[in-house]
Amino acid sequence: MVQNAIEHAFDPAVEAGSVTIRAERSARWLDVVVHDDGRGLPEGFSLETSDSLGLQIVRTLVSAELDGTLGMRQAPSSGTDVVLRVPIGRRARLVL
């Protein structure tokens, strides 16, 4: 998610830009938000229909291995927010 933000969020001709990572925990969930202040999502973009292999791999990993969700949205000010939500207190099936 971070690499994707760095690679795709910013115009190569512009030298400035930032990527912020924030984690929030509730009793049942861990939310990780990766925010960039770049150019935002292309018009008509849909995570569900994206043909990006990297996004498909991440979605499958989050869903199948972590029982979580992955979402992307235009950020309120500018750029994009990618939100990863996984349940707390459950052992993931992922083996590293």
XYZ file of N, CA and C in Angstrom:
288
model
N 0.826 -1.180 0.000
C 0.000 0.000 0.000
C 0.874 1.248 0.000
N 1.922 1.232 0.803
C 2.818 2.387 0.865
C 3.571 2.528 -0.453
N 4.101 1.430 -0.955
C 4.831 1.474 -2.217
C 3.927 1.962 -3.342
N 2.698 1.495 -3.371
C 1.751 1.915 -4.391
C 1.506 3.418 -4.315
N 1.362 3.945 -3.108
C 1.162 5.386 -2.941
C 2.365 6.160 -3.456
N 3.544 5.709 -3.124
C 4.756 6.410 -3.551
C 4.907 6.355 -5.069
N 4.617 5.212 -5.665
C 4.798 5.052 -7.110
C 3.744 5.767 -7.946
N 2.495 5.823 -7.475
C 1.407 6.278 -8.333
C 0.749 7.589 -7.924
N 0.990 8.087 -6.743
C 0.237 9.242 -6.262
C 0.741 10.576 -6.785
N 2.013 10.635 -7.113
C 2.617 11.936 -7.362
C 3.072 12.100 -8.803
N 2.914 13.314 -9.295
C 3.406 13.686 -10.614
C 4.928 13.731 -10.554
N 5.626 13.024 -11.438
C 7.092 13.008 -11.389
C 7.722 14.393 -11.531
N 7.005 15.339 -12.140
C 7.543 16.685 -12.315
C 7.462 17.514 -11.035
N 6.697 17.049 -10.068
C 6.538 17.773 -8.799
C 7.420 17.109 -7.754
N 8.189 17.909 -7.042
C 9.136 17.347 -6.078
C 8.534 17.100 -4.700
N 7.430 17.735 -4.381
C 6.867 17.625 -3.032
C 5.721 16.616 -3.003
N 5.500 16.057 -1.843
C 4.405 15.132 -1.626
C 4.668 14.354 -0.358
N 3.599 13.880 0.272
C 3.798 13.119 1.503
C 2.860 11.925 1.550
N 3.322 10.899 2.254
C 2.536 9.701 2.536
C 2.529 9.542 4.046
N 1.342 9.415 4.625
C 1.188 9.279 6.067
C 0.547 7.933 6.372
N 1.040 7.263 7.400
C 0.482 5.981 7.828
C -0.056 6.162 9.237
N -1.316 5.793 9.433
C -1.959 5.947 10.738
C -2.641 4.633 11.102
N -2.501 4.225 12.339
C -3.174 3.015 12.824
C -4.111 3.406 13.958
N -5.310 2.850 13.926
C -6.310 3.095 14.969
C -6.847 1.752 15.427
N -6.924 1.590 16.732
C -7.404 0.327 17.283
C -8.675 0.562 18.087
N -9.645 -0.306 17.872
C -10.840 -0.333 18.712
C -10.852 -1.687 19.407
N -11.931 -2.000 20.089
C -12.001 -3.275 20.800
C -11.957 -4.462 19.835
N -12.492 -4.285 18.629
C -12.601 -5.411 17.693
C -11.765 -5.281 16.430
N -11.307 -4.070 16.111
C -10.684 -3.851 14.811
C -9.377 -3.083 14.911
N -8.509 -3.356 13.957
C -7.331 -2.529 13.724
C -7.491 -1.946 12.330
N -7.508 -0.619 12.256
C -7.578 0.081 10.979
C -6.226 0.717 10.705
N -5.685 0.457 9.538
C -4.456 1.102 9.091
C -4.826 1.938 7.876
N -4.538 3.240 7.961
C -4.861 4.162 6.877
C -3.562 4.687 6.284
N -3.399 4.490 4.986
C -2.266 5.054 4.255
C -2.829 6.210 3.435
N -2.379 7.420 3.756
C -2.876 8.626 3.087
C -1.755 9.260 2.284
N -2.069 9.641 1.056
C -1.124 10.455 0.289
C -1.834 11.743 -0.116
N -1.054 12.792 -0.315
C -1.632 14.068 -0.743
C -1.357 14.315 -2.229
N -1.340 13.241 -2.979
C -1.054 13.299 -4.409
C -2.271 13.626 -5.248
N -2.262 13.128 -6.476
C -3.264 13.508 -7.470
C -4.619 12.835 -7.280
N -4.740 11.879 -6.397
C -6.026 11.227 -6.151
C -6.284 10.076 -7.107
N -7.428 9.469 -6.954
C -7.807 8.325 -7.787
C -8.293 8.798 -9.155
N -8.028 8.021 -10.189
C -8.550 8.382 -11.511
C -10.079 8.360 -11.498
N -10.677 9.198 -12.314
C -12.132 9.226 -12.395
C -12.639 7.849 -12.812
N -13.654 7.374 -12.110
C -14.235 6.077 -12.419
C -13.486 4.894 -11.835
N -12.453 5.151 -11.026
C -11.677 4.053 -10.449
C -12.535 3.225 -9.503
N -12.393 1.911 -9.589
C -13.073 0.992 -8.682
C -12.082 -0.080 -8.256
N -11.895 -0.226 -6.969
C -10.995 -1.254 -6.457
C -11.474 -2.645 -6.872
N -12.782 -2.837 -6.886
C -13.350 -4.140 -7.213
C -13.075 -4.550 -8.657
N -12.989 -3.594 -9.569
C -12.791 -3.929 -10.980
C -11.397 -3.575 -11.493
N -10.527 -3.140 -10.615
C -9.170 -2.776 -11.026
C -8.436 -3.993 -11.585
N -7.679 -3.779 -12.658
C -6.904 -4.876 -13.231
C -5.451 -4.862 -12.752
N -5.175 -4.079 -11.720
C -3.826 -4.025 -11.149
C -3.535 -5.323 -10.397
N -2.522 -6.038 -10.834
C -2.159 -7.300 -10.191
C -1.783 -7.079 -8.730
N -1.034 -6.020 -8.445
C -0.629 -5.734 -7.067
C -1.821 -5.523 -6.151
N -2.810 -4.737 -6.605
C -4.008 -4.511 -5.790
C -4.804 -5.799 -5.617
N -4.884 -6.616 -6.652
C -5.596 -7.892 -6.540
C -4.930 -8.803 -5.514
N -3.606 -8.834 -5.515
C -2.879 -9.663 -4.546
C -3.129 -9.173 -3.128
N -3.044 -7.858 -2.920
C -3.261 -7.303 -1.580
C -4.689 -7.568 -1.120
N -5.674 -7.359 -1.988
C -7.074 -7.615 -1.614
C -7.284 -9.071 -1.216
N -6.708 -9.989 -1.982
C -6.841 -11.411 -1.676
C -6.181 -11.746 -0.349
N -5.000 -11.241 -0.116
C -4.295 -11.479 1.143
C -5.102 -10.962 2.325
N -5.567 -9.729 2.227
C -6.319 -9.122 3.330
C -7.607 -9.889 3.592
N -8.315 -10.243 2.541
C -9.596 -10.927 2.694
C -9.437 -12.385 3.118
N -8.676 -13.140 2.366
C -8.593 -14.587 2.590
C -7.730 -14.962 3.783
N -6.639 -14.263 3.980
C -5.703 -14.648 5.037
C -5.933 -13.913 6.352
N -6.410 -12.686 6.286
C -6.557 -11.881 7.505
C -8.009 -11.632 7.890
N -8.962 -12.115 7.082
C -10.393 -11.868 7.302
C -10.700 -10.385 7.431
N -10.014 -9.586 6.653
C -10.187 -8.141 6.718
C -10.752 -7.577 5.435
N -10.741 -6.249 5.364
C -11.209 -5.546 4.179
C -10.177 -4.509 3.764
N -10.219 -4.162 2.499
C -9.357 -3.128 1.949
C -10.239 -2.186 1.158
N -10.085 -0.896 1.401
C -10.860 0.098 0.670
C -9.983 1.250 0.229
N -10.400 1.918 -0.835
C -9.706 3.107 -1.324
C -10.750 4.182 -1.551
N -10.388 5.420 -1.201
C -11.324 6.531 -1.377
C -10.549 7.819 -1.608
N -11.222 8.767 -2.251
C -10.648 10.101 -2.366
C -10.544 10.661 -0.951
N -9.416 11.243 -0.619
C -9.255 11.863 0.694
C -10.066 13.157 0.725
N -10.545 13.557 1.905
C -11.370 14.762 2.003
C -10.692 16.024 1.459
N -9.398 16.176 1.709
C -8.715 17.386 1.242
C -8.144 17.178 -0.154
N -7.205 16.278 -0.287
C -6.633 15.920 -1.586
C -5.951 14.574 -1.447
N -5.758 13.906 -2.557
C -5.067 12.626 -2.509
C -6.000 11.457 -2.296
N -5.427 10.399 -1.738
C -6.130 9.124 -1.593
C -5.916 8.556 -0.199
N -6.950 7.925 0.334
C -6.848 7.142 1.563
C -7.051 5.674 1.203
N -6.139 4.825 1.651
C -6.298 3.378 1.538
C -6.511 2.876 2.957
N -7.608 2.173 3.182
C -7.968 1.733 4.528
C -7.957 0.208 4.586
N -7.116 -0.313 5.455
C -7.019 -1.745 5.727
C -7.662 -1.979 7.087
N -8.639 -2.875 7.148
C -9.315 -3.181 8.420
C -9.229 -4.676 8.672
N -8.657 -5.037 9.834
C -8.538 -6.447 10.203
C -9.048 -6.635 11.626
N -9.636 -7.802 11.890
C -10.123 -8.065 13.242
C -8.964 -8.285 14.209
N -9.186 -7.868 15.445
C -8.195 -8.066 16.511
C -8.570 -9.330 17.279
N -7.559 -10.028 17.762
C -7.812 -11.184 18.604
C -8.033 -12.461 17.834
N -7.757 -12.428 16.570
C -7.890 -13.620 15.749
C -6.531 -13.906 15.142
N -6.125 -15.124 15.193
C -4.844 -15.513 14.619
C -4.978 -15.624 13.110
N -4.184 -14.878 12.393
C -4.218 -14.931 10.931
C -3.673 -16.270 10.451
N -4.146 -16.687 9.296
C -3.662 -17.930 8.699
C -2.347 -17.726 7.965
N -1.922 -16.498 7.860
C -0.697 -16.184 7.128
C 0.515 -16.700 7.878
N 1.372 -17.401 7.179
C 2.614 -17.900 7.763
C 3.753 -17.214 7.040
N 4.588 -16.522 7.793
C 5.727 -15.822 7.180
C 6.984 -16.617 7.341
